[in-house]
Amino acid sequence: MNIFKKIIVLSILLLLFLSCDIFSTERSIEIPMSDGVKLKAELWLPDLVGSFPVLLERTPYNRKEVIKMHRHLVDSGYAVLVQNLRGTVGSEGKWEVFGSDSWGGPGKQDGIDTVEWVKQQKWCNGKIGLMGFSASAISAQLLLASRPEGVQCAYLVAGSDNFYETIFPNGCYRKNTIEEWGPAKEYLPEIIKHPSYDEFWEIRNARERAGQINVPVYIVGGWFDLFQRSSTEFFRLLNMNTTSPTLGKCKLIMHPLSHAANSGELVLEDRNKVNLDEKVGSMKEWFNYWLKGIDNGLYNKSAVGMYIIGDSQNPGEIGNTYQFYNNLPWSSNPVKMFLISGGNLSLEKPTEEESFSSYTYDPLDPTPSKGGNNLIPPSGPHDQREIEQRNDLLVFTSPPLKKHLTLIGPMKFHLYAATNVKDTDFGVRFCDVYPDGRSMLMNEGMVKARYRESIREEKFIEPGKIYEYEIDLWDTALVLAPGHRIRITIISASNPRYEPNPNTGEPFRQHTQTLKATNQIYHDKSHPSYILLPCIDTSDVLHDLF
């Protein structure tokens, strides 16, 4: 009888065990979408009984490799789900480069469908956090802009909130970004059909819907990352908009790194070796606060941690460390620095009645690019001196600085230019010139003339007529040391970063010839071309700066 009783007790315990929500640590699953397509996913669960907060990552890369990076989160009591996007690594359907990941109907809202499915599972306690790096962050930003119920927060590293800006900034085709990115290659024929901003890009633009996002986001970006502007602008729209439900709830860290996690030809190390987790908060603290309700002092810490770039040859110089803020410390005191004849830069507006410099741009021999905010190396700051010797560009340089000059925030260039063709490109490079002569690229921007007024509609220019162009150089956090100089280079090509403009005005990639463009850059009293520097110094610092 004792043996019989033991068998009954063990049987009852076994039945109880099987009825509980205890699963193996890892399982492969298929998740049905609203149009019937099934997406592959890997699920890791804690070795515990019950339901858990879920961390979701959606990726075009191999889900089994991605999930290995999240073992520590499973050990901390989270269910981790990594799903392959439609048409990638075994998931059914066609990969349309995030075209299925936003707020459309069936087949166009895979993120929403996934969240709804997750909420119905016994291992989910109803609280979901999003996470991701690069492409995974992009899919998460589109999902956030869809406002799915159940998502409580997100932790995103180096993502794009505006995919048109990533591929066609100001209408210029960022060739080496999209064509070097493996997952996009098969879809390139469709992408290049849309050089103007249209419905194709609207469903890939989370920035336009940022005001509708209602959950806090922790953003990590890099000053030399191809998505740099997305990091700072997405944070600004979420954390600094007084009408946003996420006002004051988001966090941002900006590193001195490119997408490939390097800083080009500069050695940029934190001279104070601060612990960013202690100053701003870690990913685990972020999820614990928002998904587990743990009062861990997260909001006693700074909202923004930002590396201030300094002289890399002198690690003890001002800059070269992280500074911490309660919000973006963008300059409220922008300073104009003007192009002056003779290749000079000045804080004083030009006084000449008529003055311009010219160069000839040949699409068959385009100005090369070296470094910059690229997807893969060479990226980050690189010495531009060899390129600056070419005759298809213009170089303007300031005198050596006598004092430190601190620039934090967005940089824009206002360019007055004319050309002999109906369409061409105009670009600007901003370089920090070291005392030894190195001209280190820090920021670059380009605009296609036909999109100077609107990225939605082409408007060709009249040959010989002077137009004003606003060129966005994105953002910086830079301290220029005494002895350094500021350099502005005017270009019309940056190959292979941007596809060279054939100058004909024909439809994109349908040109039948190329034309040489003679481009005139104006710097006179009536047409004062200038860069708007985000100076945070007071006016007395600007006095006798050079």
XYZ file of C-alpha atoms in Angstrom:
546
model
C 0.000 0.000 0.000
C 2.810 2.398 0.801
C 4.277 1.850 -2.628
C 0.813 2.310 -4.196
C 0.274 5.552 -2.264
C 3.691 6.815 -3.328
C 2.854 6.091 -6.960
C -0.442 8.028 -6.628
C 1.283 10.987 -4.967
C 4.016 11.057 -7.615
C 1.378 10.842 -10.342
C -0.528 13.772 -8.853
C 2.677 15.808 -8.548
C 3.555 14.984 -12.151
C 0.116 16.140 -13.324
C 0.487 19.356 -11.323
C 3.942 19.877 -12.776
C 2.682 19.402 -16.333
C -0.256 21.767 -15.744
C 2.035 24.583 -14.553
C 3.609 27.140 -16.875
C 7.055 25.592 -16.738
C 8.829 25.373 -20.054
C 12.204 24.392 -21.293
C 14.709 27.213 -21.389
C 14.639 27.516 -25.189
C 12.141 26.747 -27.908
C 11.640 27.512 -31.589
C 8.166 28.711 -32.499
C 6.092 30.101 -35.354
C 3.936 33.185 -34.831
C 0.933 33.677 -37.163
C 0.300 37.129 -38.634
C -3.132 38.512 -39.440
C -2.736 37.642 -43.139
C -1.794 34.014 -42.388
C 1.966 34.359 -42.846
C 4.015 32.685 -40.110
C 7.168 34.242 -38.713
C 9.919 32.191 -37.067
C 11.030 33.072 -33.550
C 13.170 31.814 -30.668
C 11.824 31.947 -27.127
C 13.889 31.700 -23.960
C 12.140 31.454 -20.607
C 13.424 31.541 -17.028
C 13.531 28.223 -15.189
C 10.672 29.405 -13.000
C 6.961 28.796 -12.637
C 4.555 31.477 -13.832
C 4.364 34.329 -16.302
C 6.989 36.973 -16.963
C 7.540 40.363 -18.522
C 8.570 39.802 -22.141
C 11.461 41.431 -24.005
C 10.843 41.385 -27.749
C 13.374 41.896 -30.533
C 12.426 41.685 -34.218
C 15.344 41.288 -36.627
C 16.273 40.482 -40.239
C 19.379 38.682 -38.952
C 19.714 35.140 -37.625
C 17.442 35.037 -34.575
C 19.341 32.118 -33.022
C 22.530 34.140 -32.962
C 20.836 37.341 -31.770
C 19.126 35.702 -28.817
C 22.448 34.436 -27.454
C 23.284 38.021 -26.500
C 20.306 38.141 -24.117
C 21.043 35.205 -21.808
C 21.627 37.591 -18.894
C 18.127 38.997 -19.280
C 16.577 35.545 -19.053
C 18.582 34.932 -15.890
C 17.082 38.167 -14.520
C 13.546 36.859 -14.836
C 12.509 37.954 -18.319
C 11.045 35.944 -21.162
C 13.062 36.848 -24.269
C 11.545 36.499 -27.722
C 13.572 37.131 -30.880
C 11.593 37.019 -34.118
C 12.740 37.098 -37.709
C 11.054 39.758 -39.811
C 8.879 38.716 -42.713
C 10.865 37.076 -45.500
C 14.106 36.717 -43.506
C 15.913 33.607 -42.162
C 13.009 31.178 -42.465
C 10.066 33.501 -41.842
C 7.409 33.287 -44.533
C 6.486 36.141 -46.865
C 8.544 38.720 -48.724
C 11.128 40.963 -47.064
C 10.267 44.532 -48.055
C 12.839 46.388 -45.919
C 10.510 47.296 -43.011
C 7.457 47.677 -45.263
C 5.591 45.105 -43.158
C 6.533 46.482 -39.767
C 4.439 49.577 -39.184
C 0.772 50.531 -38.864
C -0.854 49.335 -42.103
C -3.431 46.575 -42.462
C -2.824 42.806 -42.662
C 0.615 42.087 -44.065
C 1.814 45.576 -43.118
C 1.582 45.391 -39.314
C 3.653 42.405 -38.255
C 4.879 44.131 -35.118
C 1.343 44.802 -33.911
C 0.285 41.225 -34.722
C 3.276 39.865 -32.818
C 2.515 41.902 -29.702
C -1.119 40.760 -29.767
C -0.008 37.134 -30.040
C 2.504 37.510 -27.189
C -0.112 38.976 -24.846
C -2.237 35.843 -25.270
C 0.510 33.472 -24.161
C 0.513 32.007 -20.654
C 4.160 32.916 -20.144
C 3.442 36.619 -20.709
C 2.273 38.718 -17.761
C 0.982 41.460 -20.054
C 4.053 43.696 -19.919
C 6.290 43.900 -22.971
C 9.536 45.771 -23.596
C 11.116 46.307 -26.992
C 14.836 46.144 -27.657
C 17.170 46.156 -30.608
C 20.319 47.338 -32.334
C 20.425 48.829 -35.840
C 17.806 47.069 -38.010
C 16.098 45.645 -34.919
C 15.886 49.155 -33.493
C 14.306 50.406 -36.728
C 11.572 47.764 -36.591
C 11.013 48.646 -32.920
C 10.670 52.369 -33.694
C 8.034 51.606 -36.309
C 6.241 49.400 -33.786
C 6.348 52.171 -31.168
C 4.819 54.571 -33.673
C 1.968 52.048 -34.100
C 1.100 52.406 -30.371
C 0.476 48.695 -29.599
C -1.213 48.016 -26.270
C 0.960 46.092 -23.844
C 4.298 47.623 -24.812
C 5.603 49.508 -21.769
C 9.065 50.739 -22.830
C 11.926 50.301 -25.294
C 15.735 50.208 -25.238
C 17.146 50.977 -28.678
C 20.697 51.223 -29.994
C 21.591 52.959 -33.284
C 18.283 52.895 -35.114
C 16.658 55.064 -37.779
C 13.363 56.813 -37.077
C 13.195 58.187 -40.650
C 14.324 55.706 -43.282
C 14.046 58.193 -46.156
C 16.546 60.428 -44.364
C 18.814 57.389 -44.052
C 18.713 56.470 -47.757
C 17.927 59.766 -49.524
C 18.942 62.636 -47.217
C 17.813 65.837 -48.964
C 17.199 63.701 -52.052
C 20.820 62.489 -52.357
C 21.125 58.717 -52.739
C 23.309 57.369 -49.946
C 24.691 54.608 -52.088
C 27.248 53.020 -49.791
C 24.697 52.712 -46.986
C 21.924 50.785 -48.658
C 24.001 48.898 -51.239
C 26.484 47.604 -48.678
C 23.717 46.391 -46.381
C 23.137 42.745 -47.228
C 19.455 42.399 -46.280
C 18.444 45.224 -48.645
C 20.168 44.087 -51.826
C 17.303 42.058 -53.298
C 14.871 44.904 -52.661
C 17.048 47.641 -54.202
C 15.084 47.809 -57.493
C 12.011 48.845 -55.532
C 13.844 51.316 -53.301
C 15.366 53.246 -56.192
C 11.914 53.756 -57.699
C 11.240 56.227 -54.885
C 13.846 59.019 -54.872
C 11.162 61.480 -53.713
C 9.450 61.229 -50.339
C 6.112 59.480 -50.907
C 3.782 56.842 -49.419
C 6.557 54.256 -49.736
C 8.588 56.172 -47.150
C 5.699 57.348 -44.987
C 5.156 53.854 -43.580
C 8.900 53.718 -42.808
C 8.967 57.034 -40.946
C 8.412 56.816 -37.195
C 9.539 60.414 -36.719
C 6.344 61.825 -38.212
C 4.338 59.901 -35.596
C 6.658 60.502 -32.644
C 4.053 62.697 -30.978
C 1.751 59.673 -30.737
C 4.264 57.429 -28.993
C 3.211 56.954 -25.381
C 5.958 54.810 -23.824
C 9.455 55.847 -22.634
C 12.477 55.040 -24.788
C 16.149 54.689 -23.855
C 18.274 55.595 -26.897
C 21.959 54.875 -27.491
C 23.685 56.462 -30.481
C 27.034 57.586 -31.850
C 28.288 60.911 -33.181
C 29.711 59.191 -36.271
C 26.897 56.677 -36.725
C 24.899 56.711 -39.954
C 21.764 57.097 -37.780
C 23.210 59.911 -35.638
C 20.439 62.397 -36.343
C 17.780 59.754 -35.652
C 19.173 59.205 -32.156
C 19.186 62.856 -31.117
C 16.015 63.902 -32.940
C 13.912 60.947 -31.759
C 14.966 61.706 -28.190
C 14.167 65.395 -28.627
C 10.701 64.696 -29.985
C 9.881 62.230 -27.212
C 11.514 63.843 -24.203
C 11.278 67.579 -24.863
C 7.848 68.002 -26.445
C 5.551 69.489 -23.802
C 2.538 67.743 -25.360
C 4.202 64.312 -25.491
C 3.132 61.643 -22.973
C 6.820 60.647 -22.774
C 7.954 64.125 -21.689
C 10.885 63.802 -19.285
C 10.765 59.990 -19.241
C 13.366 59.091 -21.899
C 17.142 58.712 -21.806
C 19.953 59.204 -24.313
C 23.629 58.277 -24.504
C 25.814 59.522 -27.367
C 29.194 57.828 -27.852
C 32.123 59.065 -30.031
C 31.640 56.066 -32.306
C 30.484 55.021 -35.767
C 28.089 52.176 -36.548
C 31.113 49.890 -36.645
C 31.986 51.072 -33.104
C 35.153 52.897 -34.135
C 36.201 56.544 -34.096
C 38.014 56.625 -37.410
C 41.570 57.934 -37.302
C 41.108 59.633 -33.937
C 41.692 57.975 -30.584
C 38.790 59.193 -28.475
C 38.875 57.775 -24.968
C 37.088 58.935 -21.865
C 39.751 60.670 -19.775
C 37.570 60.420 -16.646
C 36.578 56.783 -17.274
C 33.080 57.364 -15.916
C 30.611 54.541 -15.333
C 27.679 55.334 -17.610
C 25.408 52.856 -15.838
C 25.949 54.736 -12.608
C 25.412 58.125 -14.239
C 22.468 57.430 -16.560
C 21.283 53.882 -15.875
C 21.776 50.437 -17.399
C 19.534 48.484 -19.746
C 18.643 46.091 -16.934
C 17.741 48.961 -14.615
C 15.584 50.419 -17.380
C 13.598 47.226 -17.876
C 13.381 46.530 -14.142
C 11.916 49.977 -13.540
C 9.324 49.943 -16.304
C 8.423 46.239 -16.479
C 8.865 45.100 -12.872
C 8.115 48.311 -11.034
C 11.395 48.215 -9.117
C 12.252 51.568 -7.566
C 15.961 51.463 -8.386
C 16.696 55.180 -8.417
C 16.754 55.296 -12.214
C 15.310 58.783 -12.334
C 17.692 60.141 -9.757
C 20.241 59.820 -12.545
C 20.837 62.032 -15.565
C 18.650 61.828 -18.645
C 21.501 62.421 -21.088
C 25.091 61.189 -21.186
C 27.039 62.780 -24.026
C 30.674 62.396 -25.043
C 32.233 65.775 -25.774
C 34.898 65.334 -28.452
C 38.195 67.077 -27.735
C 41.747 67.197 -29.049
C 42.670 63.514 -29.441
C 46.398 64.273 -29.227
C 46.023 65.760 -25.756
C 43.784 63.465 -23.677
C 43.876 65.872 -20.742
C 42.432 68.690 -22.855
C 38.928 70.074 -22.346
C 36.481 67.542 -23.717
C 37.379 63.877 -24.250
C 34.905 62.780 -21.615
C 31.196 62.304 -21.003
C 29.076 65.136 -19.673
C 25.647 64.668 -18.156
C 22.470 66.698 -18.564
C 18.772 66.659 -17.783
C 17.983 67.257 -21.450
C 19.667 67.938 -24.763
C 22.107 70.784 -24.118
C 21.591 72.233 -27.585
C 23.060 75.659 -28.206
C 20.750 78.646 -27.883
C 23.451 80.961 -29.201
C 24.304 79.870 -32.779
C 27.089 81.855 -34.405
C 27.492 82.612 -38.097
C 30.869 82.060 -39.722
C 31.053 83.378 -43.276
C 32.899 82.302 -46.392
C 35.315 85.025 -47.448
C 37.140 85.359 -50.768
C 40.617 83.910 -50.802
C 39.558 80.717 -49.041
C 38.998 82.293 -45.624
C 36.390 82.015 -42.866
C 35.380 84.937 -40.693
C 32.914 85.917 -37.989
C 32.478 89.165 -39.926
C 29.992 89.330 -42.797
C 31.584 89.881 -46.225
C 31.496 93.443 -47.522
C 32.302 92.945 -51.217
C 29.525 93.894 -53.621
C 30.100 90.844 -55.789
C 32.306 87.883 -54.984
C 32.231 84.206 -55.851
C 34.515 81.198 -56.248
C 33.950 78.453 -58.792
C 34.886 74.877 -59.566
C 33.962 72.262 -62.144
C 32.301 69.031 -61.071
C 32.586 66.060 -63.424
C 30.286 63.089 -62.610
C 32.766 60.785 -64.358
C 35.510 61.852 -61.935
C 33.592 62.592 -58.718
C 35.139 63.946 -55.537
C 35.818 60.913 -53.322
C 34.621 60.404 -49.779
C 36.811 59.177 -46.954
C 35.228 58.407 -43.608
C 32.106 60.041 -42.253
C 28.828 58.678 -40.928
C 28.923 55.439 -42.889
C 27.503 52.001 -42.272
C 30.859 50.219 -42.472
C 34.471 51.426 -42.410
C 36.059 53.629 -43.418
C 33.844 55.614 -41.083
C 34.248 58.349 -38.518
C 36.869 61.140 -38.675
C 39.509 60.733 -41.389
C 42.155 63.116 -42.660
C 40.887 64.942 -45.763
C 44.102 66.691 -46.851
C 44.727 64.547 -49.905
C 41.167 65.033 -51.143
C 41.326 68.772 -50.441
C 44.097 69.103 -53.042
C 41.643 68.390 -55.862
C 40.381 71.178 -58.116
C 36.709 70.100 -58.047
C 36.044 71.607 -54.625
C 36.588 74.789 -52.608
C 38.350 75.032 -49.246
C 37.780 77.808 -46.686
C 39.818 77.842 -43.461
C 39.769 80.017 -40.346
C 42.850 81.409 -38.582
C 44.069 79.370 -35.585
C 41.874 79.659 -32.513
C 43.241 81.589 -29.562
C 40.655 80.165 -27.149
C 38.571 77.032 -26.732
C 35.367 76.989 -28.763
C 32.617 74.591 -27.685
C 29.993 73.492 -30.212
C 27.024 71.369 -29.090
C 23.965 70.841 -31.252
C 22.869 70.896 -34.904
C 24.977 72.553 -37.614
C 23.486 74.018 -40.771
C 25.042 75.693 -43.773
C 23.360 78.439 -45.806
C 24.857 78.361 -49.272
C 24.344 80.783 -52.151
C 25.216 79.086 -55.414
C 24.613 79.049 -59.156
C 25.375 76.469 -61.820
C 25.200 76.056 -65.590
C 23.010 72.918 -65.431
C 19.401 72.281 -64.374
C 20.338 70.000 -61.482
C 23.427 69.212 -59.435
C 24.405 68.480 -55.828
C 25.958 70.808 -53.283
C 27.690 69.492 -50.188
C 29.607 70.798 -47.197
C 32.300 69.168 -45.073
C 33.149 70.518 -41.630
C 36.687 69.652 -40.510
C 38.683 70.185 -37.337
C 42.169 71.142 -38.535
C 44.837 70.118 -36.013
C 48.030 72.143 -35.448
C 49.993 69.458 -37.334
C 47.835 70.078 -40.413
C 45.503 67.087 -40.261
C 42.052 68.014 -41.535
C 39.731 65.666 -39.652
C 36.228 65.250 -41.043
C 33.630 65.751 -38.309
C 30.383 66.441 -40.193
C 29.131 66.367 -43.762
C 25.866 67.234 -45.508
C 24.575 67.217 -49.081
C 21.510 68.538 -50.925
C 20.225 67.766 -54.401
C 19.270 71.015 -56.115
C 15.940 69.708 -57.401
C 14.895 68.927 -53.784
C 16.052 72.231 -52.272
C 12.482 73.294 -51.453
C 10.748 69.969 -50.847
C 11.715 66.304 -50.717
C 8.239 65.453 -52.014
C 8.416 67.358 -55.293
C 11.200 68.008 -57.786
C 11.771 71.602 -58.830
C 14.606 72.136 -61.247
C 16.862 75.168 -61.122
C 17.408 77.803 -63.784
C 20.995 77.697 -65.063
C 22.908 80.809 -64.076
C 20.455 81.869 -61.366
C 21.638 82.225 -57.755
C 19.709 80.094 -55.242
C 20.003 79.742 -51.490
C 20.394 76.202 -50.156
C 20.144 75.056 -46.556
C 22.407 72.064 -45.965
C 21.984 70.072 -42.770
C 25.281 68.803 -41.334
C 23.526 67.022 -38.451
C 24.779 67.357 -34.876
C 28.023 67.602 -32.959
C 29.484 67.905 -29.464
C 32.976 69.235 -30.022
C 35.528 71.385 -28.217
C 38.004 73.024 -30.585
C 41.270 73.680 -28.747
C 43.581 76.697 -29.147
C 45.732 76.294 -32.240
C 43.027 74.354 -34.090
C 41.309 75.798 -37.144
C 37.848 75.374 -38.654
C 37.664 74.244 -42.268
C 34.703 74.244 -44.634
C 34.961 72.355 -47.910
C 32.334 72.875 -50.618
C 31.799 69.823 -52.825
C 29.333 68.512 -55.389
C 30.134 64.834 -54.952
C 31.172 62.478 -52.180
C 31.681 59.120 -53.830
C 30.881 56.352 -52.878
C 29.013 57.771 -49.910
C 26.541 59.430 -52.288
C 25.816 58.443 -55.865
C 27.214 61.151 -58.169
C 24.611 63.415 -59.747
C 24.859 63.214 -63.582
C 23.734 66.900 -63.707
C 21.214 66.252 -66.508
C 17.957 66.518 -64.565
C 16.790 63.185 -65.971
C 14.866 60.791 -63.673
C 16.960 59.058 -61.032
C 19.163 56.322 -62.528
C 17.633 56.854 -65.958
C 20.142 59.370 -67.291
C 21.420 58.909 -70.834
C 24.489 61.102 -70.471
C 26.496 63.100 -67.948
C 27.282 66.810 -67.954
C 30.057 68.767 -66.317
C 28.763 71.432 -63.950
C 30.492 74.746 -63.400
C 29.376 75.686 -59.912
C 29.729 79.176 -58.485
C 29.734 79.661 -54.706
C 28.888 83.207 -53.631
C 30.367 85.020 -50.649
C 29.490 88.697 -50.977
C 27.395 91.328 -49.237
C 24.136 90.260 -50.901
C 24.865 86.530 -50.890
C 26.734 85.776 -47.639
C 27.224 82.007 -47.509
C 27.756 80.908 -43.908
C 27.761 78.026 -41.475
C 25.615 78.255 -38.374
C 27.756 76.944 -35.516
C 26.017 75.686 -32.347
C 28.214 77.684 -29.977
C 27.405 77.339 -26.285
C 30.021 79.872 -25.199
C 29.114 83.386 -24.139
C 29.803 86.375 -26.357
C 32.920 87.345 -24.410
C 34.544 84.066 -25.463
C 33.893 84.940 -29.101
C 35.690 88.239 -28.661
C 39.236 87.973 -29.983
C 38.630 84.290 -30.765
C 41.105 84.244 -33.658
